[in-house]
Coordinates of C-alpha atoms in Angstrom, one line a residue:
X1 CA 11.5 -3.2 4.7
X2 CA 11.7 -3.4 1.0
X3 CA 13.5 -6.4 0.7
X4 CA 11.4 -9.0 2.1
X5 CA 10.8 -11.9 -0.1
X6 CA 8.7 -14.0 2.0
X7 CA 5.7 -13.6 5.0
X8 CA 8.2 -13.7 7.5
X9 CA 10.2 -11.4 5.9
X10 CA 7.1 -9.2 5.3
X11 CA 6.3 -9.2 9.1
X12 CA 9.4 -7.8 10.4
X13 CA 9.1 -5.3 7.3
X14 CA 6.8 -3.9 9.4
X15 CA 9.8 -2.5 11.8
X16 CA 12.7 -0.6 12.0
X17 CA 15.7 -2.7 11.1
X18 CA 17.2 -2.4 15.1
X19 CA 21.0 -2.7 16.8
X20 CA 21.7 -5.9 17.6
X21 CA 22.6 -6.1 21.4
X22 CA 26.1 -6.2 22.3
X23 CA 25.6 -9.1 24.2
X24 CA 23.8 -11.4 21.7
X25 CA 26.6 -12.4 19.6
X26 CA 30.8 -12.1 20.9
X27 CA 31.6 -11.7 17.3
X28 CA 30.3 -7.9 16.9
X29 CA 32.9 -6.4 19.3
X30 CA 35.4 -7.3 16.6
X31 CA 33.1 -6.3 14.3
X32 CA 32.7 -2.8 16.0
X33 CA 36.1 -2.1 16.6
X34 CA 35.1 -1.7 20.4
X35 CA 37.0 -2.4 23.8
X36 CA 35.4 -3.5 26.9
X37 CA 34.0 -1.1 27.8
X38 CA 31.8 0.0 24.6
X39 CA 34.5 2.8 23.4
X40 CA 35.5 3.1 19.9
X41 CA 39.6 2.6 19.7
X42 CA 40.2 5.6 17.7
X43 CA 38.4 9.2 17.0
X44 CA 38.1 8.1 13.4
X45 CA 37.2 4.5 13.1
X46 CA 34.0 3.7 12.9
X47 CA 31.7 0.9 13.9
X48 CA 30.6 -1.7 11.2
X49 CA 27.2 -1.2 12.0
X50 CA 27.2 2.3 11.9
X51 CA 29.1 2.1 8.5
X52 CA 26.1 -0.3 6.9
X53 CA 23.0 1.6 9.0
X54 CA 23.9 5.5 9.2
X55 CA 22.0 6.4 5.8
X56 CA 18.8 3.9 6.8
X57 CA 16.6 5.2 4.4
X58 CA 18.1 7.8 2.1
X59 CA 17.9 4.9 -0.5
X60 CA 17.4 1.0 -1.0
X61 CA 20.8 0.4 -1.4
X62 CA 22.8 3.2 0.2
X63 CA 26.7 3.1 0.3
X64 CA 28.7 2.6 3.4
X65 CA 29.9 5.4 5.7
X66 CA 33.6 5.7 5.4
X67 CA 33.8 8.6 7.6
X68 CA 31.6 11.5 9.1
X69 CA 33.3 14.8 10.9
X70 CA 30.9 15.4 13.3
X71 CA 31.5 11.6 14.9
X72 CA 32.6 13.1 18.4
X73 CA 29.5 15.7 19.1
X74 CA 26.9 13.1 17.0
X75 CA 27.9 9.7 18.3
X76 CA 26.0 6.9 16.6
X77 CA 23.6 5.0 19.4
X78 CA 25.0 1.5 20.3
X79 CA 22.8 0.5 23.1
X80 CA 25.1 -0.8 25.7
X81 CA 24.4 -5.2 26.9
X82 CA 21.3 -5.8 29.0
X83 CA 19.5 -2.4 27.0
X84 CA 16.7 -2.7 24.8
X85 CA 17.5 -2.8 21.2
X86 CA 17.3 0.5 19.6
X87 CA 15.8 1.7 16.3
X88 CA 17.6 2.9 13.6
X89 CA 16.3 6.3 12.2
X90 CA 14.9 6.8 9.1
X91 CA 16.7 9.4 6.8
X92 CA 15.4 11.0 4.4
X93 CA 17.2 13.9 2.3
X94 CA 15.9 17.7 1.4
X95 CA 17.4 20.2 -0.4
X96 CA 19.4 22.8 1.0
X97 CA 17.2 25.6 -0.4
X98 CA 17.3 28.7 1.4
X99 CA 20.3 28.2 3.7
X100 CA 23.7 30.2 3.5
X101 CA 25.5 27.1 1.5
X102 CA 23.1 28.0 -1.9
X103 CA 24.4 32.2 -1.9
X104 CA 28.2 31.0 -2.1
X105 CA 28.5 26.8 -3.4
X106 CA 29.3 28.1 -6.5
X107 CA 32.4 29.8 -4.8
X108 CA 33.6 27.3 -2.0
X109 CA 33.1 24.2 -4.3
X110 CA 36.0 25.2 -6.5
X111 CA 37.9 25.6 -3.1
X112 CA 37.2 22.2 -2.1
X113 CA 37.5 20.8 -5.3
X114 CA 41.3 22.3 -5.5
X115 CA 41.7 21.2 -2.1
X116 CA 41.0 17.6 -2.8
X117 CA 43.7 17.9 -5.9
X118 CA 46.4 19.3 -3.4
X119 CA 45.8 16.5 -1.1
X120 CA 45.9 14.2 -3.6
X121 CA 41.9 12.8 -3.0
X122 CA 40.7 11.5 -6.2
X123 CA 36.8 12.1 -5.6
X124 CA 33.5 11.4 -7.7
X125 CA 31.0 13.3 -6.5
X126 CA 30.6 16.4 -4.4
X127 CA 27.2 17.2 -3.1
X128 CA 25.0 18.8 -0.5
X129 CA 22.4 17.8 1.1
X130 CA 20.0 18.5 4.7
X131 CA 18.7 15.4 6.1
X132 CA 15.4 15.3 8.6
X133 CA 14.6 12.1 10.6
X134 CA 10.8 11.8 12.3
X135 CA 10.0 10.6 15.6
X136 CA 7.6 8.3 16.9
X137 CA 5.3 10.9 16.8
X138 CA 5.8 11.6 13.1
X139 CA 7.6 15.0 14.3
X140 CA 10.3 15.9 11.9
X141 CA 13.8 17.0 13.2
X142 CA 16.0 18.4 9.9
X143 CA 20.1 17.8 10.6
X144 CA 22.3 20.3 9.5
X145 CA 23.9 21.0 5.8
X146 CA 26.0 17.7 5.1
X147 CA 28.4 17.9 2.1
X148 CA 28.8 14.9 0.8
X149 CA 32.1 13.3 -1.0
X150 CA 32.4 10.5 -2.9
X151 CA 35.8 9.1 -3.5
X152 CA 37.5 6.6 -6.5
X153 CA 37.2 3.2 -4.5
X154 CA 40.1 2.3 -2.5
X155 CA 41.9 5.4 -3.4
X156 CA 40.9 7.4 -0.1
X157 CA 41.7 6.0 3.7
X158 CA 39.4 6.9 6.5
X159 CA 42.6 9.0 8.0
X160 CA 42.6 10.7 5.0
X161 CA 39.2 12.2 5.2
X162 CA 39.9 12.8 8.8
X163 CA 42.5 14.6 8.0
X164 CA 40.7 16.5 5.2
X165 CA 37.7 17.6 7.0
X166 CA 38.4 20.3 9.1
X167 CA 40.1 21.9 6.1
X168 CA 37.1 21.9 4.5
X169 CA 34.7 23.0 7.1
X170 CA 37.4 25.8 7.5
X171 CA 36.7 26.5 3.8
X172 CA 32.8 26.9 5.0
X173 CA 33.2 28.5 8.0
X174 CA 35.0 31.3 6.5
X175 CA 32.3 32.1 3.7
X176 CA 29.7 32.2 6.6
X177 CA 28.5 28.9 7.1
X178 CA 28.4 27.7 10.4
X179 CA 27.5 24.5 11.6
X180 CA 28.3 21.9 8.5
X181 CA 29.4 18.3 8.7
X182 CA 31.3 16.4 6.2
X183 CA 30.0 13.0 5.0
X184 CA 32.3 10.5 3.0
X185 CA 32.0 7.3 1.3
X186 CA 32.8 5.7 -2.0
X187 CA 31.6 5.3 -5.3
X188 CA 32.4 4.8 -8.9
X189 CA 31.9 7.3 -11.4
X190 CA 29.0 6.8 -14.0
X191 CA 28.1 8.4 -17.2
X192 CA 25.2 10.4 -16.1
X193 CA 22.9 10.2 -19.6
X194 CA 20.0 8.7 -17.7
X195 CA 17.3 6.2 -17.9
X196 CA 14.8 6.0 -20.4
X197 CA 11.2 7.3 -19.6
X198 CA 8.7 4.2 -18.3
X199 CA 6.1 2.7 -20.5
X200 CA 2.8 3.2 -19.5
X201 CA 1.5 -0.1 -17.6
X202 CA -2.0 -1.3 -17.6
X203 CA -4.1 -0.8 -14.2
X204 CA -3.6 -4.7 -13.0
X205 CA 0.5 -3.9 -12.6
X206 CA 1.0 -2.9 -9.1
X207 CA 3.0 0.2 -9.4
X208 CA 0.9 1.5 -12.2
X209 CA 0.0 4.6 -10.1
X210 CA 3.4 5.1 -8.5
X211 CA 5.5 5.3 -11.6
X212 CA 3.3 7.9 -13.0
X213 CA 5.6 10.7 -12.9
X214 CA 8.1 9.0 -15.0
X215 CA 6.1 8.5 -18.2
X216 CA 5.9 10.5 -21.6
X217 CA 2.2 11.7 -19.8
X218 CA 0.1 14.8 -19.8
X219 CA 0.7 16.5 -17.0
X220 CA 4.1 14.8 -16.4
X221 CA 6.4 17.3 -13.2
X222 CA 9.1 18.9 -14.7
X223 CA 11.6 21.4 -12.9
X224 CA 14.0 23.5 -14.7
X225 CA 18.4 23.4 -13.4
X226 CA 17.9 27.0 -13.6
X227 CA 15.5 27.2 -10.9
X228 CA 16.7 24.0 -8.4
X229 CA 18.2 26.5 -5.9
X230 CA 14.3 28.1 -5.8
X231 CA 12.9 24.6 -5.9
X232 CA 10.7 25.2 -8.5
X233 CA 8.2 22.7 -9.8
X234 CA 5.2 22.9 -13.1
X235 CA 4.1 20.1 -15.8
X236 CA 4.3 19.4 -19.5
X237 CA 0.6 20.8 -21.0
X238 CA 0.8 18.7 -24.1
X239 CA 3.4 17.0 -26.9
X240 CA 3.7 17.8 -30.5
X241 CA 6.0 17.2 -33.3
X242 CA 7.9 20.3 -35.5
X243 CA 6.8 19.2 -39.2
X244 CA 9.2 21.7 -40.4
X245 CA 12.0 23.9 -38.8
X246 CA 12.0 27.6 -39.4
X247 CA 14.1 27.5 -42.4
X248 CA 11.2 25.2 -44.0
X249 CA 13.1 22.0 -43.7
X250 CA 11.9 18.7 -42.6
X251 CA 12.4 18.1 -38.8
X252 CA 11.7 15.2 -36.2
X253 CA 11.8 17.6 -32.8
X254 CA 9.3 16.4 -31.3
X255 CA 8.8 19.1 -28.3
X256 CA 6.3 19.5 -25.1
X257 CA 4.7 23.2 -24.3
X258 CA 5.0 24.4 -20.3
X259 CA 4.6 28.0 -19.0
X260 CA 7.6 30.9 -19.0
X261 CA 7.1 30.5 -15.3
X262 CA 7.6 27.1 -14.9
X263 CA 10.9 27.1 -17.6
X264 CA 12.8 30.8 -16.7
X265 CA 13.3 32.4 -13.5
X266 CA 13.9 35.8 -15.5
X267 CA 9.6 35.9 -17.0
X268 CA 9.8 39.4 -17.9
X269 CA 12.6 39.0 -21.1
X270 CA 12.1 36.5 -24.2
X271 CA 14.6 33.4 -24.5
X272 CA 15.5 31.8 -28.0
X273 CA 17.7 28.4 -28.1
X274 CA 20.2 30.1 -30.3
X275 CA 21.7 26.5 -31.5
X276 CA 24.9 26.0 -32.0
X277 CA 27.1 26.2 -28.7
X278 CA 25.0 28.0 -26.7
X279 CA 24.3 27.3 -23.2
X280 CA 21.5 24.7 -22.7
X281 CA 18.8 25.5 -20.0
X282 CA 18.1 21.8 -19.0
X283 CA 14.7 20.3 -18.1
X284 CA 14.3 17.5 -15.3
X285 CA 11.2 15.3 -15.2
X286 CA 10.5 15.5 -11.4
X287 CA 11.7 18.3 -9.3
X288 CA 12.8 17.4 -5.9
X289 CA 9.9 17.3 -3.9
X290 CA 7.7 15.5 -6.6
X291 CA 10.4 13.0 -6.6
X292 CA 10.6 12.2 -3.0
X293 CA 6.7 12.4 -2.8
X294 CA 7.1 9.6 -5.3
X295 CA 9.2 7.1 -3.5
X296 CA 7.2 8.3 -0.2
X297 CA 4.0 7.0 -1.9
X298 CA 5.7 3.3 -3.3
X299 CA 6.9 3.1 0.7
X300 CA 3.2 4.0 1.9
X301 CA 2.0 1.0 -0.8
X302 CA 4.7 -1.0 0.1
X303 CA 3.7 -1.0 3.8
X304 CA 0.1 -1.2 2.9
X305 CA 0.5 -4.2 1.3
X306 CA 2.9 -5.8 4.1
X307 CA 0.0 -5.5 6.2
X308 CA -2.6 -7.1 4.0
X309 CA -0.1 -9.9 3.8
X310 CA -0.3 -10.3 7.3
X311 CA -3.9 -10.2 7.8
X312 CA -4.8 -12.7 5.0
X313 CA -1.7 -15.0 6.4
X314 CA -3.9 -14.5 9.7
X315 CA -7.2 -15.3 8.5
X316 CA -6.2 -18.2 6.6
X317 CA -4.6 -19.7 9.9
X318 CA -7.6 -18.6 11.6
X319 CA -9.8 -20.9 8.7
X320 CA -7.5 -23.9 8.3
X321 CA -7.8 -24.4 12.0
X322 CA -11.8 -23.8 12.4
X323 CA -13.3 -27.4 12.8
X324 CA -15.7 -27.9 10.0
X325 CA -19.3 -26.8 10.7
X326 CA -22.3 -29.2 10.3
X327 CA -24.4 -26.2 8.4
X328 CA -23.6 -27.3 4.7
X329 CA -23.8 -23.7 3.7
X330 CA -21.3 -22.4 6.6
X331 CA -18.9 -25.4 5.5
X332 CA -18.7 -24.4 1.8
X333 CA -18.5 -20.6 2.6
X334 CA -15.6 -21.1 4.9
X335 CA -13.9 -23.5 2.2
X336 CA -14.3 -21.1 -0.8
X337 CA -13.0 -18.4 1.8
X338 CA -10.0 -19.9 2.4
X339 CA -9.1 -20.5 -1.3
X340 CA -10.3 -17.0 -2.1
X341 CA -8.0 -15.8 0.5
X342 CA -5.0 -18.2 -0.3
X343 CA -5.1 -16.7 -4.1
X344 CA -5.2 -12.8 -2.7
X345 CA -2.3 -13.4 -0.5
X346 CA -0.3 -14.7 -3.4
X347 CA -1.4 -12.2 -5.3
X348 CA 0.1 -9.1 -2.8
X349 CA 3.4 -11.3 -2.5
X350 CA 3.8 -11.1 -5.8
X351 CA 2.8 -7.4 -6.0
X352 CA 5.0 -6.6 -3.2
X353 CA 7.6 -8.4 -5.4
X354 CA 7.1 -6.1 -8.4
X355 CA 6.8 -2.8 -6.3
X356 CA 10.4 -4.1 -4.5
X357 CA 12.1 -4.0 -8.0
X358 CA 10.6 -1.1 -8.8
X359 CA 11.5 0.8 -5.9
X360 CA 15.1 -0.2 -6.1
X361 CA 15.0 0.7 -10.2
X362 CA 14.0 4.4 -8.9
X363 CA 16.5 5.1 -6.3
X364 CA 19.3 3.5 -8.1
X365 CA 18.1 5.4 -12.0
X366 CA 16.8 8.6 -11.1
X367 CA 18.0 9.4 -7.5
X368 CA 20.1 11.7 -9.3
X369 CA 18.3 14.8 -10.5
X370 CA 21.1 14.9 -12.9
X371 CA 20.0 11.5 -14.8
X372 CA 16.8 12.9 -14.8
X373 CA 16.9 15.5 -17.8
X374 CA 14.4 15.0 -20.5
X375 CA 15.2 17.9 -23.1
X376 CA 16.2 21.6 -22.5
X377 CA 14.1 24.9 -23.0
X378 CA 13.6 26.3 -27.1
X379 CA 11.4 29.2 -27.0
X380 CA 10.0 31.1 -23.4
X381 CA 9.0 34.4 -24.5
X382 CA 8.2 37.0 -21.6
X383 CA 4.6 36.9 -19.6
X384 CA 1.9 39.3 -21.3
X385 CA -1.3 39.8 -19.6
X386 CA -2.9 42.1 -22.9
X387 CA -2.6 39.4 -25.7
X388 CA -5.1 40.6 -28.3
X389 CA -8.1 42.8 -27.8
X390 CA -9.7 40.5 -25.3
X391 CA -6.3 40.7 -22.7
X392 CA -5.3 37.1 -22.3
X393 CA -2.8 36.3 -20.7
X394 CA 0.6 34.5 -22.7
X395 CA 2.5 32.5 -19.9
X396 CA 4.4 29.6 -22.9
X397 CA 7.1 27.7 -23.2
X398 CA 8.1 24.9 -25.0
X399 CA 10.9 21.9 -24.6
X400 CA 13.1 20.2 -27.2
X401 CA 13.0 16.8 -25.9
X402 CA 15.6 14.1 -25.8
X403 CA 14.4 11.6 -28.7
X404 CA 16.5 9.1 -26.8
X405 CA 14.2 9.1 -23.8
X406 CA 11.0 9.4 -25.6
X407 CA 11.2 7.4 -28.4
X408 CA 10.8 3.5 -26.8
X409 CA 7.5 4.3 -24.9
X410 CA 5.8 8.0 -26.0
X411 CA 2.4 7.5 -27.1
X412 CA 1.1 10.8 -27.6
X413 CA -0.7 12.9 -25.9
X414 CA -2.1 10.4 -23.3
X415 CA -4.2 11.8 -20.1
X416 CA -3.3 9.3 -17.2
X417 CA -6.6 9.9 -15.4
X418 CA -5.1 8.6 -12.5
X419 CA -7.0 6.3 -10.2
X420 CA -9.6 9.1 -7.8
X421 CA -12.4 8.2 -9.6
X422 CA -13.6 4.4 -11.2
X423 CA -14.8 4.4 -15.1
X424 CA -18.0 4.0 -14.1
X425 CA -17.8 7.3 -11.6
X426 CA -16.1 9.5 -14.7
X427 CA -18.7 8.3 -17.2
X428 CA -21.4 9.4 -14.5
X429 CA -19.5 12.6 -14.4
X430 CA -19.5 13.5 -18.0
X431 CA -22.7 12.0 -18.9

């Protein structure tokens, strides 16, 4: 859907991409790996289409599927000849917070992660992930916990992860969880330093409210590595630069102020950087849900915008073919329509355009909560709720930022006032 260059292209946006039927073209059965009678050859082989379409959704540009364990109780809908064509779900990923895996990963990824190196599987990544579909009732259905493996291109055969699999599932099964599947596909490995933060565009860019949460902001999200697992989630209060460090010398930390709550699980004992080669408790801008609220939000505008395409496209049929009308007044109103109308309807391809790039720039820079890390935590003492003689409460922290990420596009402490109310309504407001 977020591909489409042109009004065509913008009008089947508006679907599901679907299976072709079998029927429609004699070149897919090779293509499928298939016999006659719509059955795939071998247990492990997999269709092409299934390989391109099985993560729909999970990003723009999604890898293909080299092999899945559960392809014999989950078979991948191929809608057999004469069939209607079938959509393909829409997959979106969630955390695996609260399930058995998050007690123990830190105990049966080492065991996987020796497994691959007996085995001889040179892998990139090793994740995990739930993944929940909707029907066309908007009804979510959440899959079960996937663990997904990402192997050196061309170093891992389809056999091998079949072979690999149940080994690993074993691995899971015997630390008490049940129920797993095994996802694999390939990809290279990247140095995971992350994307800069965004400048801050001006009101007439179209994804000037949708990249919001990736700007040096007020009230930017932020989410701790600490607390992923609890899937916690706060915002940066304000900026400010350290003049001097504690031994009186000049610094250039520049550093944002949070609460304890937001930066330490633990709110009840004081934490100190100590420097030096200490642990560091990272800092993320966007947590997980904020994140996918994000790129949920650039689909909605997407969409939005496909249909306005449509419409205007529609009316300015609708106008080119209306025979001119004798009323002088009717004639020029219906003229300065349809230029009025041509110019808006270039104007939401182009912004379609913009929101297309930007949507791909997301999902490809800061899918990975790892490239997302902005600073780490320097000072979170514990909560107090009898601060003085007047019993305020102190709930602070503060981040050391990454200058790197900052430095291109920080402005200060800038309120983004988001776009609820019109300048007009806010000075009405205040005044």
């Amino acid at each position: 859907m977020l591909e489409c260059q042109s009004l065509s292209a913008q009008q089947e946006a508006l679907k599901h991409p679907v299976s072709p039927a079998l029927s429609d073209a004699s070149t897919l059965c090779s293509q499928l790996s298939i016999t006659s009678d719509a059955t795939v050859v071998a247990p492990h082989l997999i269709s092409k289409f299934e390989k391109v379409h099985y993560w729909h959704g999970i990003s723009v540009d999604p890898p293909e599927l080299l092999y899945r364990s559960d392809l014999k109780s989950n078979p991948f809908l191929v809608h057999p000849p004469g069939t209607r064509w079938s959509e393909v779900p829409v997959k979106t990923t969630e955390g695996v917070f609260g399930t058995p895996l998050n007690t123990v990963w830190h105990i049966v990824a080492p065991m996987i992660i020796a497994l691959f190196k007996k085995r001889g599987i040179k892998h990139s990544a090793l994740k995990t992930a739930c993944v929940s579909t909707r029907d066309e009732d908007g009804k979510k259905t959440l899959g079960p916990i996937v663990v997904w493996i990402s192997t050196h291109p061309h170093t891992t055969s389809t056999e091998n992860a079949c072979e690999a699999s149940p080994d690993i599932l074993h691995i899971l099964e015997e630390h008490k969880v049940e129920g797993a599947v095994v996802e694999w596909y390939e990809g290279s490995v990247e140095k995971l330093s992350g994307p800069a933060l965004m400048r801050v565009a001006d009101e007439t860019n179209p994804t000037h409210y949708v990249r919001r949460p990736f700007t040096a902001m007020l009230g930017m999200p932020i989410a701790t590595k600490e607390r992923e697992e609890a899937d916690a989630q706060g915002s940066v209060s304000f900026f400010f630069h350290e003049k001097r460090d504690k031994n009186g010398e000049p610094s250039a930390r520049v550093l944002a102020v949070s609460n304890k709550h937001v930066l330490r699980e633990d709110t009840t004992v004081d934490y100190q950087f100590m420097g030096g080669g200490a642990p560091r408790q990272y800092v993320r801008v966007c947590g997980f849900r904020r994140f996918q609220r994000s790129t949920d939000e650039t689909r909605a505008l997407v969409t939005r915008n496909v249909a306005e395409a449509v419409r205007l496209a529609e009316e300015i049929t609708r106008l080119e073919a209306k025979p001119k009308s004798k009323n002088e007044e009717q004639a020029e109103e219906d003229k300065d329509a349809l230029e009025i109308k041509k110019g808006q309807l270039n104007k939401v391809n182009r912004n379609n355009v913009k929101l297309q790039a930007f949507f791909k720039e997301v999902n490809i820079q800061w899918h990975d909560i790892a490239r997302r890390n902005i600073g780490f935590v320097d000072w979170a003492p514990s909560i107090s709720i009898d601060v003085d003689d007047r019993h305020y409460t102190q709930d602070i922290g503060t981040v050391e930022l990454n200058s790197q990420k900052f430095k291109d596009n920080f402005q200060g402490n800038v309120v983004n006032l988001g776009n609820k109310f019109t300048s007009h309504e806010l000075n009405t407001i205040f005044w």
